[in-house]
XYZ file of C-alpha atoms in Angstrom:
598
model
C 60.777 111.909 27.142
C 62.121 110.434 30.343
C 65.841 110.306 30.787
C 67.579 107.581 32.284
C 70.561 109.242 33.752
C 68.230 110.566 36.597
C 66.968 107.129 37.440
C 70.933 106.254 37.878
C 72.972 106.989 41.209
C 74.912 110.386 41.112
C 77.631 108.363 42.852
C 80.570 106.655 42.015
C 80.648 104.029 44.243
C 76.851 103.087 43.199
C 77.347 103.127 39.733
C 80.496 100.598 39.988
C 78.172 98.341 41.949
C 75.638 98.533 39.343
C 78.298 98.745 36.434
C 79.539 95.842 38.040
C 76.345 93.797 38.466
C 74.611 94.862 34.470
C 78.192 94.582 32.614
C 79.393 91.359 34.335
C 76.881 89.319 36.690
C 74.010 89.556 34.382
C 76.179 88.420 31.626
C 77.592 85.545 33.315
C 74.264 84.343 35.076
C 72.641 84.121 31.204
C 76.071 82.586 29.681
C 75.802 79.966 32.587
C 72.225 79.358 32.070
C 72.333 78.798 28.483
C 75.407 76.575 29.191
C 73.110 74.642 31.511
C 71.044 73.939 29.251
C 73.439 73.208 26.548
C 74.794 70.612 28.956
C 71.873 69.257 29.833
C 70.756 68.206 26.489
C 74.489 66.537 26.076
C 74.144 65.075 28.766
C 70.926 63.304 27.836
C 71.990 62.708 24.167
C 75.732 61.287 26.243
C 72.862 59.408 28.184
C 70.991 57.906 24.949
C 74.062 57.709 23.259
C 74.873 55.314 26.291
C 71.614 53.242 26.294
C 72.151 52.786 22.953
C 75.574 50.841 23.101
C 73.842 49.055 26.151
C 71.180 48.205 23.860
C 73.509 47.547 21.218
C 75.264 44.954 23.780
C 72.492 43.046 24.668
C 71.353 42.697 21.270
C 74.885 40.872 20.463
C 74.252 38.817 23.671
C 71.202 37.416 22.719
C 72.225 37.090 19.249
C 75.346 35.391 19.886
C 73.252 33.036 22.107
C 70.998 32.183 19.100
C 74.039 31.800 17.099
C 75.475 29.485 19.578
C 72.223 27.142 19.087
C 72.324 27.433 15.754
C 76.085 26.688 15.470
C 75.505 23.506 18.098
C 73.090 22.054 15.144
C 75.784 22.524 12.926
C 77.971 20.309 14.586
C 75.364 18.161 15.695
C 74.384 17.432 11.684
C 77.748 16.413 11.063
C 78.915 14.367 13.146
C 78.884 10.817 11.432
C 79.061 8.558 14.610
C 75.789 10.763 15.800
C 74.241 10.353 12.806
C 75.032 6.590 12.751
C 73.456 5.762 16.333
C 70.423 8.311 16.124
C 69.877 6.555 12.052
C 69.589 3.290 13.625
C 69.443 3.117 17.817
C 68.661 -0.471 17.855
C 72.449 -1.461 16.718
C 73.980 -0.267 19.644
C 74.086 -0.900 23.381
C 71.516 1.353 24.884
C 74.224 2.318 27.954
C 76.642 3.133 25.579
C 74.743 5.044 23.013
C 73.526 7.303 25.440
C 77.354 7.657 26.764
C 78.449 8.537 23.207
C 75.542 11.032 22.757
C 76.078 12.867 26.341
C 79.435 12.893 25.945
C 78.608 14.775 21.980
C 76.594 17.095 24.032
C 79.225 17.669 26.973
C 81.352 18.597 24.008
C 79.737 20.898 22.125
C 79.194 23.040 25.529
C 82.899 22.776 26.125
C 83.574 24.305 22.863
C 81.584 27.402 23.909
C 82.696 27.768 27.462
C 83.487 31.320 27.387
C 79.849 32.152 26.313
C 77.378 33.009 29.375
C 75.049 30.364 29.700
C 74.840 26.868 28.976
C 72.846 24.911 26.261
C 70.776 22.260 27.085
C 70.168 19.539 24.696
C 67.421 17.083 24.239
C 67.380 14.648 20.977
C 64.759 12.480 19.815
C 66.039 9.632 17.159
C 63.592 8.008 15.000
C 62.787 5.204 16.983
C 61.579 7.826 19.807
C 64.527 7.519 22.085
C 65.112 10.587 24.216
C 68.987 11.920 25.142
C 69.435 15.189 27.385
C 72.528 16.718 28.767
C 70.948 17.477 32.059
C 69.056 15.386 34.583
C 65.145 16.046 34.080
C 62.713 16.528 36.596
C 60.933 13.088 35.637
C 61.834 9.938 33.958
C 62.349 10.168 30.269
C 59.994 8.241 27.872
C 59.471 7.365 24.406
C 58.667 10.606 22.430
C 57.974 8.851 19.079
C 54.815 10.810 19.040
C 56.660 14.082 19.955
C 58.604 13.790 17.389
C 56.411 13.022 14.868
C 54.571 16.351 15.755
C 57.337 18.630 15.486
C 58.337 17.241 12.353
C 55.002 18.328 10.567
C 55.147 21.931 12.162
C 58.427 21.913 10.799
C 57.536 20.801 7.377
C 54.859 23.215 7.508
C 56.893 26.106 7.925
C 58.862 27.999 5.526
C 62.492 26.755 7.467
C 63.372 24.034 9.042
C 64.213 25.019 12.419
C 61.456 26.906 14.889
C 62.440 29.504 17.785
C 60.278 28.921 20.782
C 59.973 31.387 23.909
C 58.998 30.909 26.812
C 59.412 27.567 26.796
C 58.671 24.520 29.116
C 61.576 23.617 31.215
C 62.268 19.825 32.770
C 65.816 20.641 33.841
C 66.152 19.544 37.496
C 67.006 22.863 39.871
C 66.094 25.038 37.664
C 62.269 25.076 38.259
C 60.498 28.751 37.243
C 63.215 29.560 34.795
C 62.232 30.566 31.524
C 64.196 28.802 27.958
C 64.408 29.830 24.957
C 64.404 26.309 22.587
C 65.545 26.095 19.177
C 63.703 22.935 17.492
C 64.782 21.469 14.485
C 64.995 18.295 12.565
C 68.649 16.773 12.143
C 69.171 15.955 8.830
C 72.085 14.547 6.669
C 71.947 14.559 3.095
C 73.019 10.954 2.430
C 70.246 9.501 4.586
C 67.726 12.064 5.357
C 66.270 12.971 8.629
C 67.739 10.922 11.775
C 66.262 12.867 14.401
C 64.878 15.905 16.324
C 67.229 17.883 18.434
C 66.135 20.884 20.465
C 68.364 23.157 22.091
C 67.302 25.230 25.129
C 68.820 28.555 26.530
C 68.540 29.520 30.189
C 67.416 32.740 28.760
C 66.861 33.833 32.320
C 70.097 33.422 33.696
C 70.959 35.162 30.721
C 69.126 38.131 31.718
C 70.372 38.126 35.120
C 73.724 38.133 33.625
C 73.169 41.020 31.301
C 71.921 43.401 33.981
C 75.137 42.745 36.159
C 76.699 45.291 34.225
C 73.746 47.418 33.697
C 73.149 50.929 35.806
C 71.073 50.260 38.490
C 68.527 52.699 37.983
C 68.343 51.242 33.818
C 65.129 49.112 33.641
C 64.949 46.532 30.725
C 62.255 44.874 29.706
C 61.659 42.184 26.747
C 58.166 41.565 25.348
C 56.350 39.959 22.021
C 54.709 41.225 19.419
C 51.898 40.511 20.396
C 52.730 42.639 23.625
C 53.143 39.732 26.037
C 56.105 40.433 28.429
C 58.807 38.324 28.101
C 61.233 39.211 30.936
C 61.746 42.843 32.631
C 64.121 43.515 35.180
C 61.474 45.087 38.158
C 58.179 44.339 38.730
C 56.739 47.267 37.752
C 54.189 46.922 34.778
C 55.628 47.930 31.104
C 52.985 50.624 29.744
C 51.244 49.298 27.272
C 50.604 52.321 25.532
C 54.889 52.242 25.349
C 54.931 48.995 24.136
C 52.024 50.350 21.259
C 54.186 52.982 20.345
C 57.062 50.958 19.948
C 55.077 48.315 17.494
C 53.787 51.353 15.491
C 57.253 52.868 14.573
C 58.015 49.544 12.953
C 61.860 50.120 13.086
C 64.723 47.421 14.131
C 65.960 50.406 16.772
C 65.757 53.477 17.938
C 64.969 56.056 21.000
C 62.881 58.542 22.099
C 62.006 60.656 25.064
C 58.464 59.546 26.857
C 56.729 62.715 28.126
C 54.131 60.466 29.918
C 57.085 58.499 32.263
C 59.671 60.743 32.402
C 61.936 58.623 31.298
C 64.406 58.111 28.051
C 63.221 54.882 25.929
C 65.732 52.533 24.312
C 64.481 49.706 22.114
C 65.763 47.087 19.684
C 63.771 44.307 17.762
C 64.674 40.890 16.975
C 62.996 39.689 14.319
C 63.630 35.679 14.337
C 62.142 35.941 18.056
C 59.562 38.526 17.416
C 61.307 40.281 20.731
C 61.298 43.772 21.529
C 64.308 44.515 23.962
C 63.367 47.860 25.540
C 65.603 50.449 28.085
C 64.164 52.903 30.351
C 66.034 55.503 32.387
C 64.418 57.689 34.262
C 65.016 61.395 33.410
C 65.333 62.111 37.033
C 68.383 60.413 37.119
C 69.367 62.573 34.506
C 67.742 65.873 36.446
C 69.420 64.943 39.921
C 73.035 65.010 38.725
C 72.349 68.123 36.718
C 70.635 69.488 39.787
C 73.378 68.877 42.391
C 75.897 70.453 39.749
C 73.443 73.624 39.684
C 73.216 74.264 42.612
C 77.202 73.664 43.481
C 77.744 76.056 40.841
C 75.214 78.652 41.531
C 75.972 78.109 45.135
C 79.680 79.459 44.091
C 78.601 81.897 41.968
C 76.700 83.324 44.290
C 79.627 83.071 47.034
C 81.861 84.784 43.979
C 78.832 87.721 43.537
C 79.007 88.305 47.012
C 82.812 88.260 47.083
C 82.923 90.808 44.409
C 80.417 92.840 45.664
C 82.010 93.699 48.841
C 85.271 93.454 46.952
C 84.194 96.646 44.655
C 82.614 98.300 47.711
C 85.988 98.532 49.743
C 87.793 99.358 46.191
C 84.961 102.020 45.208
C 85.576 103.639 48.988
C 88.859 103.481 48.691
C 88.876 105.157 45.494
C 85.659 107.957 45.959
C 86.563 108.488 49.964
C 89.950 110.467 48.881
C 87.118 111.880 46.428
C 85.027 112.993 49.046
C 88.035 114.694 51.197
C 89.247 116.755 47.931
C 85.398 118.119 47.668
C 85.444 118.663 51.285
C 88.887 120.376 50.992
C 87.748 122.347 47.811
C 84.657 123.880 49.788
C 86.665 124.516 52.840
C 89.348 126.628 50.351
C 86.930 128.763 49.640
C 85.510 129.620 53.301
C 89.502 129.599 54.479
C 91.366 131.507 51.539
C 93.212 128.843 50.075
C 94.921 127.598 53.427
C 93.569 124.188 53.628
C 95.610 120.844 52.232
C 94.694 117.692 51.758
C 96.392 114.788 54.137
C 97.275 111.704 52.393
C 97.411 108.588 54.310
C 100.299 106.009 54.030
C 97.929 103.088 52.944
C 96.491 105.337 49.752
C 96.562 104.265 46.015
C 99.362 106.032 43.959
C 96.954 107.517 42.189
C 95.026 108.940 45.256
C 98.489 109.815 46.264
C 99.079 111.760 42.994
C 95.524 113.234 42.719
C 96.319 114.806 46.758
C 99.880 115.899 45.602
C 98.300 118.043 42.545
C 95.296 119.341 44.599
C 98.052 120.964 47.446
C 100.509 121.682 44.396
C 97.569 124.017 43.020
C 96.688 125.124 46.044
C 100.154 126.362 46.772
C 100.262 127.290 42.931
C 97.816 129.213 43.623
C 98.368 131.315 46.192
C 101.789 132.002 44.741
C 100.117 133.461 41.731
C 97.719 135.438 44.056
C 100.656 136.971 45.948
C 102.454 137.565 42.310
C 98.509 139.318 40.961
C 98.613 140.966 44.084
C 102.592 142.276 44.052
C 102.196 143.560 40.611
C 98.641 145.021 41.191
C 101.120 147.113 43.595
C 103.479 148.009 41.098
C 100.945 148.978 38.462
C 99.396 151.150 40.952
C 102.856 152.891 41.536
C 103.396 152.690 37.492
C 100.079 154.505 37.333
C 101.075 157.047 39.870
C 104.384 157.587 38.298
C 102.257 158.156 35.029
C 100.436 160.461 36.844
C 103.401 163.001 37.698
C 105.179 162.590 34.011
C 101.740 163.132 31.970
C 102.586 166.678 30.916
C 105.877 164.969 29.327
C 104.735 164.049 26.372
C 102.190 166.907 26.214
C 105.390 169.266 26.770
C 107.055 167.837 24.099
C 103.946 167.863 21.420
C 104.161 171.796 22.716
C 107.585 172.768 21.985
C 107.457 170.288 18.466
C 104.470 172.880 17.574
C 106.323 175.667 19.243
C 109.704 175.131 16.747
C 107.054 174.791 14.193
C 105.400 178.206 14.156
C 108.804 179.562 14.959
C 110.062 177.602 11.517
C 107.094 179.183 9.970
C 107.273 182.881 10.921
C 111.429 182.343 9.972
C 109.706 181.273 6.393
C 111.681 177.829 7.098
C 108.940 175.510 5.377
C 111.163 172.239 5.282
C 111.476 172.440 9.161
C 107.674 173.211 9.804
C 106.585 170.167 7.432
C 109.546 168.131 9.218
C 107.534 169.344 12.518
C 104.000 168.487 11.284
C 105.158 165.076 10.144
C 106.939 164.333 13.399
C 104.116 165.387 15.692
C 101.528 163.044 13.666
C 103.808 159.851 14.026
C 104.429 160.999 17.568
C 100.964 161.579 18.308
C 100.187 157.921 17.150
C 103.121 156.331 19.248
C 102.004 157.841 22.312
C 98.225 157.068 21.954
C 98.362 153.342 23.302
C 94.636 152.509 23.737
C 94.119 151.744 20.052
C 96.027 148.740 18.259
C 94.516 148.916 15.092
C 93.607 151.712 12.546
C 92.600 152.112 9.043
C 94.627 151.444 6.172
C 93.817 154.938 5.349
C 95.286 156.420 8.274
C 97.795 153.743 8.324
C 98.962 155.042 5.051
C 98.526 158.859 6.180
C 101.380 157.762 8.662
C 103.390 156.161 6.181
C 103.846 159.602 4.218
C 104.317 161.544 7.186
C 107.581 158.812 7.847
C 108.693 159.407 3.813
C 108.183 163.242 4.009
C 111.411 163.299 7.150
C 113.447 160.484 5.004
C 112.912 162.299 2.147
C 114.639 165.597 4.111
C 117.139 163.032 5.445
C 117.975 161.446 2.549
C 117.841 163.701 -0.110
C 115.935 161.975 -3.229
C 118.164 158.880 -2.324
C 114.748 156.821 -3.002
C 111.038 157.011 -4.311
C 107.689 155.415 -2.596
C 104.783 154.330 -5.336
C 101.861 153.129 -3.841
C 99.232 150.593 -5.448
C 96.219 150.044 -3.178
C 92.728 149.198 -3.478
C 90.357 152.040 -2.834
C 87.924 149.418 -1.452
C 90.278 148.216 1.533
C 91.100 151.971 2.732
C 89.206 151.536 5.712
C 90.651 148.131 6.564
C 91.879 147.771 10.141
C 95.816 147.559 9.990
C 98.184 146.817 12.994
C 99.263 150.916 13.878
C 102.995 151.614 12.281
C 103.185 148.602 10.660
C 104.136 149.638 6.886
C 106.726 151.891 8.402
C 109.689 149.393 9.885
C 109.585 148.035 6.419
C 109.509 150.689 4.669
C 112.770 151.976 7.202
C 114.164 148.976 6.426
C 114.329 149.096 2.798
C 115.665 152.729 2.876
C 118.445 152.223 5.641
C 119.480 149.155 4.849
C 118.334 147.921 1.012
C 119.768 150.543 -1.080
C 123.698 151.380 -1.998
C 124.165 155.283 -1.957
C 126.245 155.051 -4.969
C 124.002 153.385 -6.820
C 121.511 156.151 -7.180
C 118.044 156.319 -6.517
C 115.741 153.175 -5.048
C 112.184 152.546 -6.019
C 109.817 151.599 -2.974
C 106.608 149.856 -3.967
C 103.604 149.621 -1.330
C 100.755 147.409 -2.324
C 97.336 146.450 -0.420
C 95.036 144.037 -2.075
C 91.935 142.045 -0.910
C 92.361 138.045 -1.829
C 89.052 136.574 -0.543
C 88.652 136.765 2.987
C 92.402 138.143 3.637
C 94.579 141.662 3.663
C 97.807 141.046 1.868
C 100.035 144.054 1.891
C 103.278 143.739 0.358
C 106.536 146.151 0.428
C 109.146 145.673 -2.235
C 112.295 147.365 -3.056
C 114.988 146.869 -6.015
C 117.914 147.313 -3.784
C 121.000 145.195 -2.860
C 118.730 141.882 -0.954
C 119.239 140.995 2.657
C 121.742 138.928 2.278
C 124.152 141.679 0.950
C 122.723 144.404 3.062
C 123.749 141.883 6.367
C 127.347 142.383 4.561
C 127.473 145.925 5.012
C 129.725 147.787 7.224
C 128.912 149.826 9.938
C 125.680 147.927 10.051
C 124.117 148.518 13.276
C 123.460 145.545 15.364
C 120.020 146.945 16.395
C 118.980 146.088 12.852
C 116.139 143.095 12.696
C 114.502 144.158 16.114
C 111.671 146.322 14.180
C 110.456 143.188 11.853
C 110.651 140.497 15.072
C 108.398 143.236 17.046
C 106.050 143.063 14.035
C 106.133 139.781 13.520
C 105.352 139.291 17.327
C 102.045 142.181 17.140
C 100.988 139.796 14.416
C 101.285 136.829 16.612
C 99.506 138.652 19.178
C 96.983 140.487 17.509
C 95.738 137.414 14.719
C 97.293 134.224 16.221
C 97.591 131.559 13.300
C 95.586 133.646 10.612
C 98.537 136.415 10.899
C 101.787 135.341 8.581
C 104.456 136.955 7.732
C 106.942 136.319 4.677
C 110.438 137.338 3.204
C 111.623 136.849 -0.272
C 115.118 138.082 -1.218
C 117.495 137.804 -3.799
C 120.557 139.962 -5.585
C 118.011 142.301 -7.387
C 115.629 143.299 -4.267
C 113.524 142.271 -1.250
C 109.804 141.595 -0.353
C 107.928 141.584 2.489
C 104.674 140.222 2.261
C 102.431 139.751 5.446
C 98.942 138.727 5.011
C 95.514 139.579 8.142
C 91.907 138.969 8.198
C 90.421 141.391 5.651
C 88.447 143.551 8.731
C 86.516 146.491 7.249
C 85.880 149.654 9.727
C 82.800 151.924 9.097
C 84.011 155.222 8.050
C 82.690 158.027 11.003
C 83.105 161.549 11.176
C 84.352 163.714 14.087
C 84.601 167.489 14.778
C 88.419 168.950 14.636
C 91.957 166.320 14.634
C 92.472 167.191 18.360
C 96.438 166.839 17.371
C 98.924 169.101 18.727
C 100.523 169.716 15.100
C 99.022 170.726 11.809
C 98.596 167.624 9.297
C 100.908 166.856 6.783
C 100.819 164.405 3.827
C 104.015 163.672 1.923
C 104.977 161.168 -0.821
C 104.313 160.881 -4.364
């Protein structure tokens, strides 16, 4: 299986750079591409969104304008003194019924002067006479016949009023314009129809006036049903497969994004016209400003990579080149014994600083503790030697202990040759230092050597019952550690006058642990502290035990006191170690064995 920590750089500085580049860059160049593209599409539905108002705009323009014709009528069909001249022309003076009917028409426009175009209106009364508010491009004749025509379409039709596009157009100086005409009979409901009126709209210079406030790059474009191109603000031909599309969804508005252009689609329909009112903007518009904004941003985040980059070089030197010195140092240590230190320049990092300070600190640490190894190396070798020239000592002493003994023996004085025996085992196991722990056997062999001299000492002042398992006799034990107890119950647990004390030594197994207990019935420590001439040596033998324990077992070593007016225990509890039992030829002691006790 391959492992990808070999494929990485051992170094520190490396693995910053590319710690640096897979935990941060590569993070932040897919969080800014994903916002990218979150932005673009708001910023195209901001864009639609946009068209659509724009769309929404123009479609209250050119509805307002229709309103505005439709409005004029209003007036027109009732106004009485209108309705009296256009009833019946011939009563008045021809001059001043076309001054009264201009001057109804001059009016009417007045009222809407805040709108964007004009209206221009041309009436035909029933006798064929024609009135316009504008001066036509030829001389005005009877339009009896006119008249009579439009009122038949209008019959024919299901209301009584007609929108036409794309109308003709007489005004004078405004040749190649384009009018949208509202025809429709004037009628009053006293005296019937009086007339034909039909109001025009520049719908041109309406146009022009919309796309003033248009974008520039927005191209609108009206056309028919029946896909005939009304007005469009360029030249450029209106697909006809758009204008297809647009028929087939059959709704009053909407919008939609045309693969085939490139371009977002805007349309509205008005349904009295039969008009489609349609908005393009080109998506590359839309793709430019998102462009120049890409590339100022990825132009800075590639100026902030590079920053960064050489920013976590210098600060990955700076931090592995101290590095690099302590190695050095290290290795030169060795080849120099420990006489090399580190220099620490005045521009380092306080942790550099610290990390030189503790390398030169160990170093001199170091040799300290080699010249302190070394110094007492010296003074174990002079211990040694001094060990050398007193071993007979104890030897001598084990000699003349046997010595007394025999002499006790041949002088029939048993007391003092068991007093010997016993004395020469315990001192036998003091002086043999090389072994810490024994059996509880032997441990307990020792232990009645110790009562057999108290016993001589103290004359039946107390007893020793012992309760142990036959299964833990070979249990290792720390060496003379029953015996300061056991001393310590006898010197200092039991009154003289009170007669004899009871000792009880127990060993027990409890699951993986020794326990081994030594009671007495005497006065408690409390009271036995109270005691005079108490020695002030007294304590030292349990805190040495309590120490070997420490030593010997660490935390699974414990050791407890319970005391109280009617005796003491000692209770100390080690890791239940069983020794195999071996056999060996002769004691190689200096004194004959001895076992005391009861």
């Amino acid at each position: 299986m391959l492992n990808w920590r070999y494929l990485l750089p051992n170094t520190l500085k490396y693995r910053l750079i590319i710690a640096y580049i897979t935990l941060l860059m590569v993070p932040l160049c897919v969080a800014i591409f994903y916002l990218f593209q979150h932005f673009e599409s708001i910023r195209q539905k901001d864009m639609m969104d946009r068209m659509s108002e724009r769309m929404q705009q123009v479609h209250v323009s050119l509805t307002d304008m229709m309103a505005f014709a439709y409005k004029a009528n209003i007036m027109l069909s009732q106004d009485e003194s209108l309705i009296q001249i256009m009833h019946d022309p011939d009563k008045y003076d021809p001059l001043e019924r076309k001054k009264v009917i201009e001057s109804k028409m001059f009016g009417i426009n007045n009222s809407f002067f805040f709108h964007q175009t004009e209206l221009y209106f041309r009436f035909i009364d029933l006798k064929g006479n024609v009135y316009t508010s504008y001066a036509p491009n030829s001389q005005l004749t009877n339009e009896l016949k006119d008249l009579q025509d439009w009122q038949s379409k209008l019959q024919s039709g299901a209301h009584s009023y007609r929108w036409v596009a794309d109308d003709w157009n007489d005004v004078n100086g405004s040749q190649g314009n384009k009018f949208l005409s509202l025809y429709t009979v004037l009628d009053d409901q006293l005296r019937g129809n009086f007339g034909l009126a039909q109001i025009s709209i520049n719908i041109q210079e309406w146009f022009r006036s919309t796309l003033k406030d248009s974008p520039v790059n927005q191209d609108l474009t009206i056309f028919t049903g029946r896909g005939e191109t009304v007005l469009q603000s360029k030249k450029t031909d209106f697909s006809m497969d758009m204008m297809q599309r647009i028929m087939s969804l059959q709704a009053q508005e909407g919008h939609y994004e045309d693969k085939h252009s490139s371009s977002l689609v805007n349309y509205s329909y008005l349904e009295e016209l039969d008009w489609y009112v349609v908005s393009q903007m080109p998506l590359s518009e839309l793709q430019q400003e998102i462009r120049q904004l890409r590339f100022i941003v990825f132009l800075f985040l590639t100026i902030l990579v590079i920053v960064f980059v050489l920013v976590t070089i210098i600060l990955s030197a700076r931090m592995t080149e101290p590095l690099y010195v302590l190695e050095r140092s290290m290795e030169e240590a060795l080849d120099k014994k420990l006489n090399v230190k580190i220099t620490i320049g005045k521009d380092a990092t306080a942790e550099v600083r610290s990390l030189g300070e503790s390398f030169n600190r160990m170093i001199d640490d170091v040799v300290a503790l080699i010249n302190k190894l070394k110094l007492e190396e010296r003074q174990k070798q002079a211990v040694r030697f001094q060990m050398l020239l007193s071993q007979m000592n104890p030897h001598f002493l084990l000699n003349t202990l046997n010595t007394v003994k025999w002499i006790a023996r041949k002088e029939k004085q048993k007391e003092i040759a068991d007093i010997c025996t016993s004395l020469g085992l315990i001192l036998e196991a003091s002086l043999n230092s090389e072994i810490e722990l024994i059996s509880l056997k032997e441990e307990i062999k020792l232990l009645r050597s110790y009562e057999s001299i108290q016993a001589f000492r103290f004359r039946n002042h107390f007893v020793i019952i012992y309760e142990m398992d036959e299964s833990v006799q070979h249990a290792l034990v720390p060496k003379l550690s029953l015996q300061p107890l056991v001393e310590n119950s006898i010197v200092h647990g039991f009154d003289v006058a009170d007669g004899c004390g009871t000792i009880w030594v127990r060993v027990r197994a409890e699951g993986s642990e020794l326990i081994l207990e030594v009671e007495d019935n005497g006065i408690g420590m409390e009271a036995a502290a109270l005691k005079p001439g108490r020695r002030s040596g007294h304590g030292i033998g349990l805190s040495n035990l309590r120490e070997r324990l420490q030593l010997l077992f660490k935390e699974e070593g414990s050791m407890e006191f319970i005391s109280d007016a009617e005796g003491t225990l000692i209770r100390f509890r080690l890791p239940l170690l069983i020794a195999t039992p071996y056999s060996q030829e002769g004691d190689g002691g200096y004194v004959d064995d001895f076992t005391g006790g009861r």
